[in-house]
mmCIF file of C-alpha atoms and ligand atoms in Angstrom:
data_model
loop_
_atom_site.group_PDB
_atom_site.id
_atom_site.type_symbol
_atom_site.label_atom_id
_atom_site.label_comp_id
_atom_site.label_asym_id
_atom_site.label_seq_id
_atom_site.Cartn_x
_atom_site.Cartn_y
_atom_site.Cartn_z
ATOM 1 C CA UNK A 1 -0.187 0.045 0.251
ATOM 2 C CA UNK A 2 1.416 3.771 -0.399
ATOM 3 C CA UNK A 3 0.357 4.140 3.324
ATOM 4 C CA UNK A 4 4.052 2.717 3.532
ATOM 5 C CA UNK A 5 6.078 5.548 2.057
ATOM 6 C CA UNK A 6 3.740 8.193 3.955
ATOM 7 C CA UNK A 7 5.156 8.169 7.229
ATOM 8 C CA UNK A 8 2.921 9.697 9.928
ATOM 9 C CA UNK A 9 1.599 11.827 11.103
ATOM 10 C CA UNK A 10 -0.806 12.758 8.621
ATOM 11 C CA UNK A 11 -2.118 16.321 7.875
ATOM 12 C CA UNK A 12 -4.470 17.509 5.463
ATOM 13 C CA UNK A 13 -4.467 20.841 4.407
ATOM 14 C CA UNK A 14 -6.389 22.642 2.102
ATOM 15 C CA UNK A 15 -5.343 26.358 1.216
ATOM 16 C CA UNK A 16 -8.501 28.039 0.530
ATOM 17 C CA UNK A 17 -9.435 32.153 -0.697
ATOM 18 C CA UNK A 18 -9.452 32.844 2.482
ATOM 19 C CA UNK A 19 -9.682 30.276 5.699
ATOM 20 C CA UNK A 20 -6.942 27.466 5.681
ATOM 21 C CA UNK A 21 -8.492 24.759 7.074
ATOM 22 C CA UNK A 22 -6.194 22.030 8.312
ATOM 23 C CA UNK A 23 -6.943 18.558 9.791
ATOM 24 C CA UNK A 24 -5.069 16.479 11.672
ATOM 25 C CA UNK A 25 -5.408 12.151 12.146
ATOM 26 C CA UNK A 26 -3.865 11.321 15.541
ATOM 27 C CA UNK A 27 -3.389 7.760 16.007
ATOM 28 C CA UNK A 28 -4.475 6.456 18.902
ATOM 29 C CA UNK A 29 -4.115 2.835 17.988
ATOM 30 C CA UNK A 30 0.022 2.880 18.329
ATOM 31 C CA UNK A 31 0.949 0.550 20.346
ATOM 32 C CA UNK A 32 0.161 -1.980 17.859
ATOM 33 C CA UNK A 33 2.468 -0.834 15.094
ATOM 34 C CA UNK A 34 6.627 -1.024 14.495
ATOM 35 C CA UNK A 35 8.122 2.206 15.378
ATOM 36 C CA UNK A 36 6.154 2.778 18.096
ATOM 37 C CA UNK A 37 9.461 4.882 19.674
ATOM 38 C CA UNK A 38 9.767 7.462 16.978
ATOM 39 C CA UNK A 39 6.463 7.649 16.625
ATOM 40 C CA UNK A 40 5.166 8.211 19.880
ATOM 41 C CA UNK A 41 7.535 10.903 20.270
ATOM 42 C CA UNK A 42 6.581 12.656 17.408
ATOM 43 C CA UNK A 43 3.051 12.228 18.613
ATOM 44 C CA UNK A 44 2.779 13.054 21.720
ATOM 45 C CA UNK A 45 4.920 16.283 20.249
ATOM 46 C CA UNK A 46 2.369 17.717 17.948
ATOM 47 C CA UNK A 47 -0.478 16.810 20.872
ATOM 48 C CA UNK A 48 1.473 18.348 23.216
ATOM 49 C CA UNK A 49 0.969 21.818 21.178
ATOM 50 C CA UNK A 50 -1.995 21.701 18.567
ATOM 51 C CA UNK A 51 -4.417 19.058 20.815
ATOM 52 C CA UNK A 52 -4.180 20.794 24.542
ATOM 53 C CA UNK A 53 -4.191 24.466 22.873
ATOM 54 C CA UNK A 54 -7.644 25.954 20.740
ATOM 55 C CA UNK A 55 -6.193 29.326 19.897
ATOM 56 C CA UNK A 56 -2.898 29.455 17.607
ATOM 57 C CA UNK A 57 -1.034 32.431 17.580
ATOM 58 C CA UNK A 58 -3.799 34.980 16.898
ATOM 59 C CA UNK A 59 -5.943 34.083 14.459
ATOM 60 C CA UNK A 60 -5.584 30.211 13.565
ATOM 61 C CA UNK A 61 -8.641 28.129 16.414
ATOM 62 C CA UNK A 62 -9.726 24.779 16.865
ATOM 63 C CA UNK A 63 -13.373 23.683 16.135
ATOM 64 C CA UNK A 64 -12.995 21.588 19.228
ATOM 65 C CA UNK A 65 -17.262 20.385 19.410
ATOM 66 C CA UNK A 66 -16.309 18.705 15.537
ATOM 67 C CA UNK A 67 -13.813 16.337 16.429
ATOM 68 C CA UNK A 68 -14.322 12.931 15.394
ATOM 69 C CA UNK A 69 -13.624 9.996 17.215
ATOM 70 C CA UNK A 70 -12.154 6.517 16.270
ATOM 71 C CA UNK A 71 -12.118 7.177 13.413
ATOM 72 C CA UNK A 72 -10.284 4.576 10.931
ATOM 73 C CA UNK A 73 -7.749 5.910 8.036
ATOM 74 C CA UNK A 74 -6.440 2.690 6.580
ATOM 75 C CA UNK A 75 -6.595 0.488 8.800
ATOM 76 C CA UNK A 76 -4.785 2.647 11.519
ATOM 77 C CA UNK A 77 -7.144 4.344 14.498
ATOM 78 C CA UNK A 78 -7.432 7.781 15.898
ATOM 79 C CA UNK A 79 -8.519 11.368 15.981
ATOM 80 C CA UNK A 80 -9.711 14.183 13.585
ATOM 81 C CA UNK A 81 -9.115 17.304 14.383
ATOM 82 C CA UNK A 82 -10.469 20.360 12.723
ATOM 83 C CA UNK A 83 -8.193 23.578 12.824
ATOM 84 C CA UNK A 84 -8.397 26.618 10.520
ATOM 85 C CA UNK A 85 -6.651 29.885 10.296
ATOM 86 C CA UNK A 86 -7.034 32.848 7.138
ATOM 87 C CA UNK A 87 -5.361 32.262 4.972
ATOM 88 C CA UNK A 88 -3.927 35.885 4.772
ATOM 89 C CA UNK A 89 -1.903 35.007 7.969
ATOM 90 C CA UNK A 90 -0.100 31.659 6.417
ATOM 91 C CA UNK A 91 3.139 33.222 6.095
ATOM 92 C CA UNK A 92 2.692 33.736 9.927
ATOM 93 C CA UNK A 93 2.014 30.004 10.046
ATOM 94 C CA UNK A 94 4.703 29.022 8.371
ATOM 95 C CA UNK A 95 6.837 30.275 10.809
ATOM 96 C CA UNK A 96 5.336 29.372 13.017
ATOM 97 C CA UNK A 97 5.473 25.505 12.042
ATOM 98 C CA UNK A 98 9.296 26.167 11.723
ATOM 99 C CA UNK A 99 9.633 28.239 15.038
ATOM 100 C CA UNK A 100 7.853 24.730 16.891
ATOM 101 C CA UNK A 101 10.352 22.395 15.454
ATOM 102 C CA UNK A 102 7.054 20.781 13.265
ATOM 103 C CA UNK A 103 8.966 21.151 10.424
ATOM 104 C CA UNK A 104 11.997 18.089 11.285
ATOM 105 C CA UNK A 105 9.716 16.188 11.438
ATOM 106 C CA UNK A 106 8.858 13.694 9.145
ATOM 107 C CA UNK A 107 5.245 13.582 8.276
ATOM 108 C CA UNK A 108 3.231 13.438 5.768
ATOM 109 C CA UNK A 109 1.224 16.873 4.443
ATOM 110 C CA UNK A 110 -1.436 16.432 1.670
ATOM 111 C CA UNK A 111 -2.793 19.623 0.458
ATOM 112 C CA UNK A 112 -5.210 21.044 -1.850
ATOM 113 C CA UNK A 113 -7.049 24.924 -3.091
ATOM 114 C CA UNK A 114 -5.817 27.279 -4.657
ATOM 115 C CA UNK A 115 -3.083 28.223 -1.803
ATOM 116 C CA UNK A 116 -1.366 24.486 -2.096
ATOM 117 C CA UNK A 117 -0.396 25.653 -5.230
ATOM 118 C CA UNK A 118 0.433 29.156 -5.275
ATOM 119 C CA UNK A 119 2.451 28.300 -1.140
ATOM 120 C CA UNK A 120 4.445 24.634 -2.279
ATOM 121 C CA UNK A 121 7.538 26.925 -2.699
ATOM 122 C CA UNK A 122 7.388 28.607 0.242
ATOM 123 C CA UNK A 123 6.686 25.088 2.409
ATOM 124 C CA UNK A 124 9.658 23.351 0.320
ATOM 125 C CA UNK A 125 12.368 25.818 0.781
ATOM 126 C CA UNK A 126 10.380 27.697 4.108
ATOM 127 C CA UNK A 127 9.832 23.921 6.234
ATOM 128 C CA UNK A 128 11.563 21.098 3.911
ATOM 129 C CA UNK A 129 7.588 19.626 3.065
ATOM 130 C CA UNK A 130 6.748 18.456 0.414
ATOM 131 C CA UNK A 131 2.699 18.852 -0.751
ATOM 132 C CA UNK A 132 1.208 16.200 -1.666
ATOM 133 C CA UNK A 133 -1.203 18.088 -4.063
ATOM 134 C CA UNK A 134 -4.452 17.616 -4.819
ATOM 135 C CA UNK A 135 -7.102 18.692 -6.624
ATOM 136 C CA UNK A 136 -9.863 20.511 -4.429
ATOM 137 C CA UNK A 137 -13.257 19.586 -6.213
ATOM 138 C CA UNK A 138 -12.063 16.129 -6.622
ATOM 139 C CA UNK A 139 -11.482 15.924 -2.698
ATOM 140 C CA UNK A 140 -14.609 18.245 -2.121
ATOM 141 C CA UNK A 141 -16.293 15.371 -2.684
ATOM 142 C CA UNK A 142 -13.926 12.720 -1.438
ATOM 143 C CA UNK A 143 -14.517 14.440 2.230
ATOM 144 C CA UNK A 144 -17.764 14.966 2.487
ATOM 145 C CA UNK A 145 -18.368 10.872 1.748
ATOM 146 C CA UNK A 146 -15.407 9.873 4.152
ATOM 147 C CA UNK A 147 -16.889 12.055 6.985
ATOM 148 C CA UNK A 148 -21.016 11.283 6.212
ATOM 149 C CA UNK A 149 -19.744 7.069 6.458
ATOM 150 C CA UNK A 150 -17.803 8.049 9.751
ATOM 151 C CA UNK A 151 -20.220 10.312 11.712
ATOM 152 C CA UNK A 152 -24.144 8.824 11.540
ATOM 153 C CA UNK A 153 -25.337 12.217 12.038
ATOM 154 C CA UNK A 154 -23.606 14.480 9.941
ATOM 155 C CA UNK A 155 -26.156 15.420 8.039
ATOM 156 C CA UNK A 156 -29.318 17.265 8.577
ATOM 157 C CA UNK A 157 -32.025 18.698 6.969
ATOM 158 C CA UNK A 158 -35.054 21.776 8.219
ATOM 159 C CA UNK A 159 -38.689 21.379 8.469
ATOM 160 C CA UNK A 160 -40.770 24.499 8.207
ATOM 161 C CA UNK A 161 -37.479 26.283 7.755
ATOM 162 C CA UNK A 162 -38.710 29.641 7.847
ATOM 163 C CA UNK A 163 -41.085 29.170 10.906
ATOM 164 C CA UNK A 164 -39.939 30.682 14.266
ATOM 165 C CA UNK A 165 -42.572 28.350 16.007
ATOM 166 C CA UNK A 166 -42.056 25.472 13.997
ATOM 167 C CA UNK A 167 -38.820 24.921 12.529
ATOM 168 C CA UNK A 168 -37.291 21.636 13.829
ATOM 169 C CA UNK A 169 -33.756 20.292 13.227
ATOM 170 C CA UNK A 170 -33.668 16.257 11.820
ATOM 171 C CA UNK A 171 -30.667 14.201 10.565
ATOM 172 C CA UNK A 172 -30.337 12.423 7.912
ATOM 173 C CA UNK A 173 -29.479 8.930 8.126
ATOM 174 C CA UNK A 174 -27.733 9.545 4.324
ATOM 175 C CA UNK A 175 -26.684 5.681 4.397
ATOM 176 C CA UNK A 176 -30.535 4.468 4.433
ATOM 177 C CA UNK A 177 -32.070 7.907 3.901
ATOM 178 C CA UNK A 178 -35.268 7.881 4.517
ATOM 179 C CA UNK A 179 -38.112 10.627 3.871
ATOM 180 C CA UNK A 180 -41.389 9.497 4.451
ATOM 181 C CA UNK A 181 -43.366 11.813 1.335
ATOM 182 C CA UNK A 182 -40.861 10.573 -1.455
ATOM 183 C CA UNK A 183 -39.507 7.176 -0.892
ATOM 184 C CA UNK A 184 -41.952 6.396 -3.663
ATOM 185 C CA UNK A 185 -39.359 7.729 -5.575
ATOM 186 C CA UNK A 186 -36.499 6.554 -4.374
ATOM 187 C CA UNK A 187 -36.437 3.030 -4.518
ATOM 188 C CA UNK A 188 -34.824 3.851 -8.152
ATOM 189 C CA UNK A 189 -31.943 5.581 -6.715
ATOM 190 C CA UNK A 190 -29.115 3.387 -6.218
ATOM 191 C CA UNK A 191 -27.523 2.616 -3.291
ATOM 192 C CA UNK A 192 -23.700 2.539 -3.554
ATOM 193 C CA UNK A 193 -20.997 1.204 -0.201
ATOM 194 C CA UNK A 194 -23.806 2.981 1.844
ATOM 195 C CA UNK A 195 -23.676 6.241 0.005
ATOM 196 C CA UNK A 196 -26.673 7.398 -2.214
ATOM 197 C CA UNK A 197 -26.736 8.451 -5.827
ATOM 198 C CA UNK A 198 -26.738 10.863 -7.326
ATOM 199 C CA UNK A 199 -26.702 14.029 -5.354
ATOM 200 C CA UNK A 200 -26.071 17.919 -6.024
ATOM 201 C CA UNK A 201 -23.645 19.464 -4.160
ATOM 202 C CA UNK A 202 -23.502 23.661 -3.945
ATOM 203 C CA UNK A 203 -20.041 24.905 -2.144
ATOM 204 C CA UNK A 204 -20.218 28.282 -0.782
ATOM 205 C CA UNK A 205 -17.015 29.007 0.071
ATOM 206 C CA UNK A 206 -15.220 32.603 -1.163
ATOM 207 C CA UNK A 207 -16.813 31.718 -4.129
ATOM 208 C CA UNK A 208 -19.121 28.965 -5.406
ATOM 209 C CA UNK A 209 -19.426 25.688 -6.901
ATOM 210 C CA UNK A 210 -21.932 23.825 -7.792
ATOM 211 C CA UNK A 211 -21.267 19.879 -8.566
ATOM 212 C CA UNK A 212 -23.392 16.787 -9.434
ATOM 213 C CA UNK A 213 -21.937 13.748 -7.780
ATOM 214 C CA UNK A 214 -23.321 10.384 -9.786
ATOM 215 C CA UNK A 215 -21.250 7.798 -8.434
ATOM 216 C CA UNK A 216 -17.700 7.833 -6.761
ATOM 217 C CA UNK A 217 -15.645 9.821 -8.262
ATOM 218 C CA UNK A 218 -17.713 10.796 -10.888
ATOM 219 C CA UNK A 219 -18.364 14.535 -10.443
ATOM 220 C CA UNK A 220 -18.569 17.591 -12.775
ATOM 221 C CA UNK A 221 -18.890 21.311 -12.154
ATOM 222 C CA UNK A 222 -22.060 22.029 -13.012
ATOM 223 C CA UNK A 223 -21.814 26.019 -12.282
ATOM 224 C CA UNK A 224 -20.712 28.521 -10.181
ATOM 225 C CA UNK A 225 -20.609 32.153 -9.666
ATOM 226 C CA UNK A 226 -19.052 34.921 -7.656
ATOM 227 C CA UNK A 227 -21.367 35.610 -5.700
ATOM 228 C CA UNK A 228 -20.887 33.626 -1.945
ATOM 229 C CA UNK A 229 -19.243 34.108 1.209
ATOM 230 C CA UNK A 230 -16.474 36.520 -0.067
ATOM 231 C CA UNK A 231 -20.036 38.709 -1.769
ATOM 232 C CA UNK A 232 -21.658 38.814 1.614
ATOM 233 C CA UNK A 233 -18.711 39.756 3.412
ATOM 234 C CA UNK A 234 -17.299 42.031 1.368
ATOM 235 C CA UNK A 235 -20.253 43.501 1.683
ATOM 236 C CA UNK A 236 -20.855 44.059 5.190
ATOM 237 C CA UNK A 237 -17.311 45.144 5.677
ATOM 238 C CA UNK A 238 -17.778 48.501 3.352
ATOM 239 C CA UNK A 239 -21.667 49.220 4.067
ATOM 240 C CA UNK A 240 -21.064 47.834 7.001
ATOM 241 C CA UNK A 241 -17.732 48.529 8.648
ATOM 242 C CA UNK A 242 -18.056 45.114 10.238
ATOM 243 C CA UNK A 243 -14.082 43.779 10.974
ATOM 244 C CA UNK A 244 -15.079 39.800 11.052
ATOM 245 C CA UNK A 245 -17.440 37.701 9.299
ATOM 246 C CA UNK A 246 -19.084 36.489 13.069
ATOM 247 C CA UNK A 247 -19.769 40.196 13.599
ATOM 248 C CA UNK A 248 -21.275 40.528 10.272
ATOM 249 C CA UNK A 249 -23.621 37.615 11.383
ATOM 250 C CA UNK A 250 -24.879 39.046 14.004
ATOM 251 C CA UNK A 251 -25.587 42.536 12.435
ATOM 252 C CA UNK A 252 -27.804 40.868 9.250
ATOM 253 C CA UNK A 253 -29.417 38.417 12.547
ATOM 254 C CA UNK A 254 -31.103 41.610 13.686
ATOM 255 C CA UNK A 255 -31.575 43.723 10.187
ATOM 256 C CA UNK A 256 -34.557 43.402 8.104
ATOM 257 C CA UNK A 257 -34.306 43.564 4.712
ATOM 258 C CA UNK A 258 -37.319 44.391 3.755
ATOM 259 C CA UNK A 259 -36.479 47.864 4.721
ATOM 260 C CA UNK A 260 -33.524 47.537 1.845
ATOM 261 C CA UNK A 261 -34.634 45.241 -0.717
ATOM 262 C CA UNK A 262 -37.932 46.141 -3.831
ATOM 263 C CA UNK A 263 -41.025 43.260 -2.344
ATOM 264 C CA UNK A 264 -43.112 41.620 -5.359
ATOM 265 C CA UNK A 265 -45.731 44.136 -2.689
ATOM 266 C CA UNK A 266 -44.198 47.260 -3.474
ATOM 267 C CA UNK A 267 -44.729 46.899 -6.942
ATOM 268 C CA UNK A 268 -48.246 45.442 -7.366
ATOM 269 C CA UNK A 269 -50.406 45.685 -3.783
ATOM 270 C CA UNK A 270 -49.238 42.151 -3.348
ATOM 271 C CA UNK A 271 -49.037 38.588 -4.731
ATOM 272 C CA UNK A 272 -48.764 38.724 -8.642
ATOM 273 C CA UNK A 273 -50.919 35.827 -8.726
ATOM 274 C CA UNK A 274 -50.625 35.223 -12.764
ATOM 275 C CA UNK A 275 -47.455 33.754 -12.441
ATOM 276 C CA UNK A 276 -47.654 32.390 -9.524
ATOM 277 C CA UNK A 277 -45.255 35.204 -7.298
ATOM 278 C CA UNK A 278 -45.913 35.870 -3.273
ATOM 279 C CA UNK A 279 -45.566 38.834 -1.985
ATOM 280 C CA UNK A 280 -42.885 38.712 -0.215
ATOM 281 C CA UNK A 281 -40.884 37.379 -3.370
ATOM 282 C CA UNK A 282 -37.891 40.266 -3.207
ATOM 283 C CA UNK A 283 -38.229 41.435 -7.203
ATOM 284 C CA UNK A 284 -35.325 43.933 -6.705
ATOM 285 C CA UNK A 285 -32.828 42.940 -3.913
ATOM 286 C CA UNK A 286 -31.265 46.612 -2.982
ATOM 287 C CA UNK A 287 -34.120 48.359 -4.324
ATOM 288 C CA UNK A 288 -35.159 51.067 -2.216
ATOM 289 C CA UNK A 289 -31.882 51.868 -1.542
ATOM 290 C CA UNK A 290 -32.311 54.458 -3.902
ATOM 291 C CA UNK A 291 -35.821 55.586 -2.551
ATOM 292 C CA UNK A 292 -36.251 58.813 -1.170
ATOM 293 C CA UNK A 293 -36.873 57.506 2.334
ATOM 294 C CA UNK A 294 -33.640 55.735 2.733
ATOM 295 C CA UNK A 295 -32.416 57.600 5.831
ATOM 296 C CA UNK A 296 -34.878 55.451 7.418
ATOM 297 C CA UNK A 297 -31.990 51.994 6.613
ATOM 298 C CA UNK A 298 -30.412 50.952 8.914
ATOM 299 C CA UNK A 299 -26.724 49.070 9.187
ATOM 300 C CA UNK A 300 -28.943 45.858 10.430
ATOM 301 C CA UNK A 301 -30.957 45.685 7.646
ATOM 302 C CA UNK A 302 -28.111 46.682 5.172
ATOM 303 C CA UNK A 303 -26.441 43.095 6.468
ATOM 304 C CA UNK A 304 -29.596 41.507 6.119
ATOM 305 C CA UNK A 305 -29.970 42.070 2.935
ATOM 306 C CA UNK A 306 -26.637 41.381 1.971
ATOM 307 C CA UNK A 307 -26.803 38.285 3.323
ATOM 308 C CA UNK A 308 -29.721 37.395 1.772
ATOM 309 C CA UNK A 309 -29.188 38.428 -1.391
ATOM 310 C CA UNK A 310 -26.017 36.387 -1.768
ATOM 311 C CA UNK A 311 -28.089 33.061 -0.875
ATOM 312 C CA UNK A 312 -31.314 34.012 -3.142
ATOM 313 C CA UNK A 313 -28.576 33.945 -6.094
ATOM 314 C CA UNK A 314 -27.352 30.686 -5.274
ATOM 315 C CA UNK A 315 -30.244 29.165 -4.000
ATOM 316 C CA UNK A 316 -31.178 30.049 -8.201
ATOM 317 C CA UNK A 317 -28.491 28.610 -8.891
ATOM 318 C CA UNK A 318 -27.877 25.700 -6.983
ATOM 319 C CA UNK A 319 -31.841 25.115 -7.698
ATOM 320 C CA UNK A 320 -30.884 25.422 -11.800
ATOM 321 C CA UNK A 321 -28.877 22.261 -11.627
ATOM 322 C CA UNK A 322 -30.873 19.740 -9.340
ATOM 323 C CA UNK A 323 -34.017 20.446 -11.753
ATOM 324 C CA UNK A 324 -31.590 20.159 -15.380
ATOM 325 C CA UNK A 325 -29.642 16.813 -13.889
ATOM 326 C CA UNK A 326 -33.202 15.615 -12.045
ATOM 327 C CA UNK A 327 -31.593 15.084 -8.954
ATOM 328 C CA UNK A 328 -33.787 15.267 -5.156
ATOM 329 C CA UNK A 329 -31.106 16.361 -2.966
ATOM 330 C CA UNK A 330 -28.780 19.491 -2.994
ATOM 331 C CA UNK A 331 -25.933 18.994 -0.058
ATOM 332 C CA UNK A 332 -24.588 22.657 0.894
ATOM 333 C CA UNK A 333 -21.886 22.710 2.851
ATOM 334 C CA UNK A 334 -18.701 25.789 2.962
ATOM 335 C CA UNK A 335 -17.803 28.093 5.467
ATOM 336 C CA UNK A 336 -19.979 31.297 4.382
ATOM 337 C CA UNK A 337 -22.767 28.355 6.658
ATOM 338 C CA UNK A 338 -20.166 28.625 9.962
ATOM 339 C CA UNK A 339 -22.393 30.209 12.300
ATOM 340 C CA UNK A 340 -24.979 31.047 9.868
ATOM 341 C CA UNK A 341 -28.713 29.209 10.473
ATOM 342 C CA UNK A 342 -30.401 32.198 8.719
ATOM 343 C CA UNK A 343 -29.193 31.344 5.656
ATOM 344 C CA UNK A 344 -29.195 27.313 5.730
ATOM 345 C CA UNK A 345 -33.104 28.301 6.503
ATOM 346 C CA UNK A 346 -33.382 30.754 4.026
ATOM 347 C CA UNK A 347 -32.396 28.344 1.240
ATOM 348 C CA UNK A 348 -33.863 25.274 2.654
ATOM 349 C CA UNK A 349 -37.217 26.673 2.483
ATOM 350 C CA UNK A 350 -36.096 28.368 -1.028
ATOM 351 C CA UNK A 351 -35.357 25.247 -2.409
ATOM 352 C CA UNK A 352 -38.891 23.222 -0.689
ATOM 353 C CA UNK A 353 -41.254 26.520 -2.098
ATOM 354 C CA UNK A 354 -39.318 26.674 -5.594
ATOM 355 C CA UNK A 355 -39.985 22.938 -6.491
ATOM 356 C CA UNK A 356 -43.189 22.908 -4.589
ATOM 357 C CA UNK A 357 -41.378 20.647 -2.302
ATOM 358 C CA UNK A 358 -39.960 17.863 -4.810
ATOM 359 C CA UNK A 359 -35.802 19.530 -3.934
ATOM 360 C CA UNK A 360 -34.622 18.894 -0.797
ATOM 361 C CA UNK A 361 -31.634 20.760 0.759
ATOM 362 C CA UNK A 362 -29.272 18.952 2.622
ATOM 363 C CA UNK A 363 -26.298 19.795 4.944
ATOM 364 C CA UNK A 364 -23.553 18.868 6.423
ATOM 365 C CA UNK A 365 -22.487 19.537 10.603
ATOM 366 C CA UNK A 366 -18.128 20.388 9.287
ATOM 367 C CA UNK A 367 -19.240 22.298 6.838
ATOM 368 C CA UNK A 368 -16.171 23.840 5.451
ATOM 369 C CA UNK A 369 -14.016 21.147 6.438
ATOM 370 C CA UNK A 370 -14.548 18.628 3.592
ATOM 371 C CA UNK A 371 -11.813 19.352 0.792
ATOM 372 C CA UNK A 372 -8.822 19.304 4.123
ATOM 373 C CA UNK A 373 -10.293 15.536 4.763
ATOM 374 C CA UNK A 374 -10.788 14.749 0.919
ATOM 375 C CA UNK A 375 -7.293 15.545 0.411
ATOM 376 C CA UNK A 376 -6.280 12.682 2.532
ATOM 377 C CA UNK A 377 -7.221 10.923 -0.397
ATOM 378 C CA UNK A 378 -4.327 8.355 -0.553
ATOM 379 C CA UNK A 379 -5.323 7.718 2.496
ATOM 380 C CA UNK A 380 -7.858 7.365 2.304
ATOM 381 C CA UNK A 381 -9.145 5.490 -0.832
HETATM 382 P P1 ADP B 1 -12.617 29.450 0.784
HETATM 383 O O1 ADP B 1 -11.788 27.844 0.553
HETATM 384 O O2 ADP B 1 -12.442 29.743 -0.375
HETATM 385 O O3 ADP B 1 -12.168 29.765 1.377
HETATM 386 P P2 ADP B 1 -14.279 29.045 2.993
HETATM 387 O O4 ADP B 1 -15.629 27.675 2.391
HETATM 388 O O5 ADP B 1 -13.253 28.165 4.229
HETATM 389 O O6 ADP B 1 -14.150 28.871 1.173
HETATM 390 O O7 ADP B 1 -15.993 30.145 3.496
HETATM 391 C C1 ADP B 1 -14.746 31.008 3.499
HETATM 392 C C2 ADP B 1 -16.163 32.138 3.650
HETATM 393 O O8 ADP B 1 -16.441 31.542 4.753
HETATM 394 C C3 ADP B 1 -16.443 33.658 3.810
HETATM 395 O O9 ADP B 1 -15.712 33.793 2.352
HETATM 396 C C4 ADP B 1 -16.584 34.159 4.918
HETATM 397 O O10 ADP B 1 -18.083 34.016 4.178
HETATM 398 C C5 ADP B 1 -17.008 32.998 5.226
HETATM 399 N N1 ADP B 1 -16.449 32.797 6.879
HETATM 400 C C6 ADP B 1 -17.199 32.005 7.913
HETATM 401 N N2 ADP B 1 -16.670 32.137 9.133
HETATM 402 C C7 ADP B 1 -15.147 32.639 9.140
HETATM 403 C C8 ADP B 1 -14.156 33.399 9.181
HETATM 404 N N3 ADP B 1 -13.597 33.085 10.624
HETATM 405 N N4 ADP B 1 -13.544 34.221 8.765
HETATM 406 C C9 ADP B 1 -13.582 34.688 6.939
HETATM 407 N N5 ADP B 1 -14.947 34.526 6.749
HETATM 408 C C10 ADP B 1 -15.099 33.442 7.186
#
């Protein structure tokens, strides 16, 4: 097996346009193996730094609640840890790795995302580390399928997503997925390796990619958009003076996009019945910003409108792909959905409403980490 040549510990690195995601596979079965002395020493050194801390430098964060225990990767058992930091801090993190002496230890770093190309020279020159490079979309799909297969509670959906009282989150058992209303239709879909095909993946990172997945390693990028997480964060920075993504989300949660967007009812006085457009549909995003009474628009309303505009645009693209390929399940991932239930619920509603209940939005709890997990594919496969 190729694994014999790839020394522990194993790192998966996804260097994206905004965030760098790092996953660390920490073996917990060290004792049984041939060269436990060095491996244990290396594991201990890394453990003492990575696993004993939740924050690294100024901007590195470990998402402790996402940690996956008892995972098997190629005959090894261990824990997967999830860490992220802003990609603009990459040079700083390269120095951090250098100063902690991690670079001298033999280890395997699988890397994906644009930064795997952009920073490979620095990693080599500064750290003497060579990345095992992988394609980011391939890694994304592999990561989704690996995590879904290893974590039965990974996947969920919303019932009554926009109803404050009735909204409920339910676990979707991907491997034995059941949806009472459409069980009949499901009979035709084939189940392979416990995972159901086909499905659409909508990855909302800085930008957006929409993929159609028909089977193992069988996918195509069907669509995409530049109106994604970067667009939302950028508008909030410039229009609302937000310093962080979290601040932008909190602001949006307090805002009302009806003060900013022109709705169908603002134009028609009610529903546009003949084409089936409800009055509360956004007809023109930011359409009220050039009206004479725009002074009453608050920054929180602008943030909310930026969020709704982004979601509506992404939702429309994702649904188009699902409809044109005749696929019923759309899996939304990417860090735009981090700490952002408003966006998830909005997308869930949009998929259900605009497809008359035939399409379903699914969400995954490891949101933005699938590329980093999936680029460990040399080990996972
Ligand atoms: P990429 O690989 O392009 O960096 P991600 O899936 O990591 O994509 O998502 C990046 C997006 O996630 C940002 O554009 C922003 O909307 C959102 N986001 C969530 N949390 C953060 C954060 N802590 N810092 C910056 N952006 C964040």
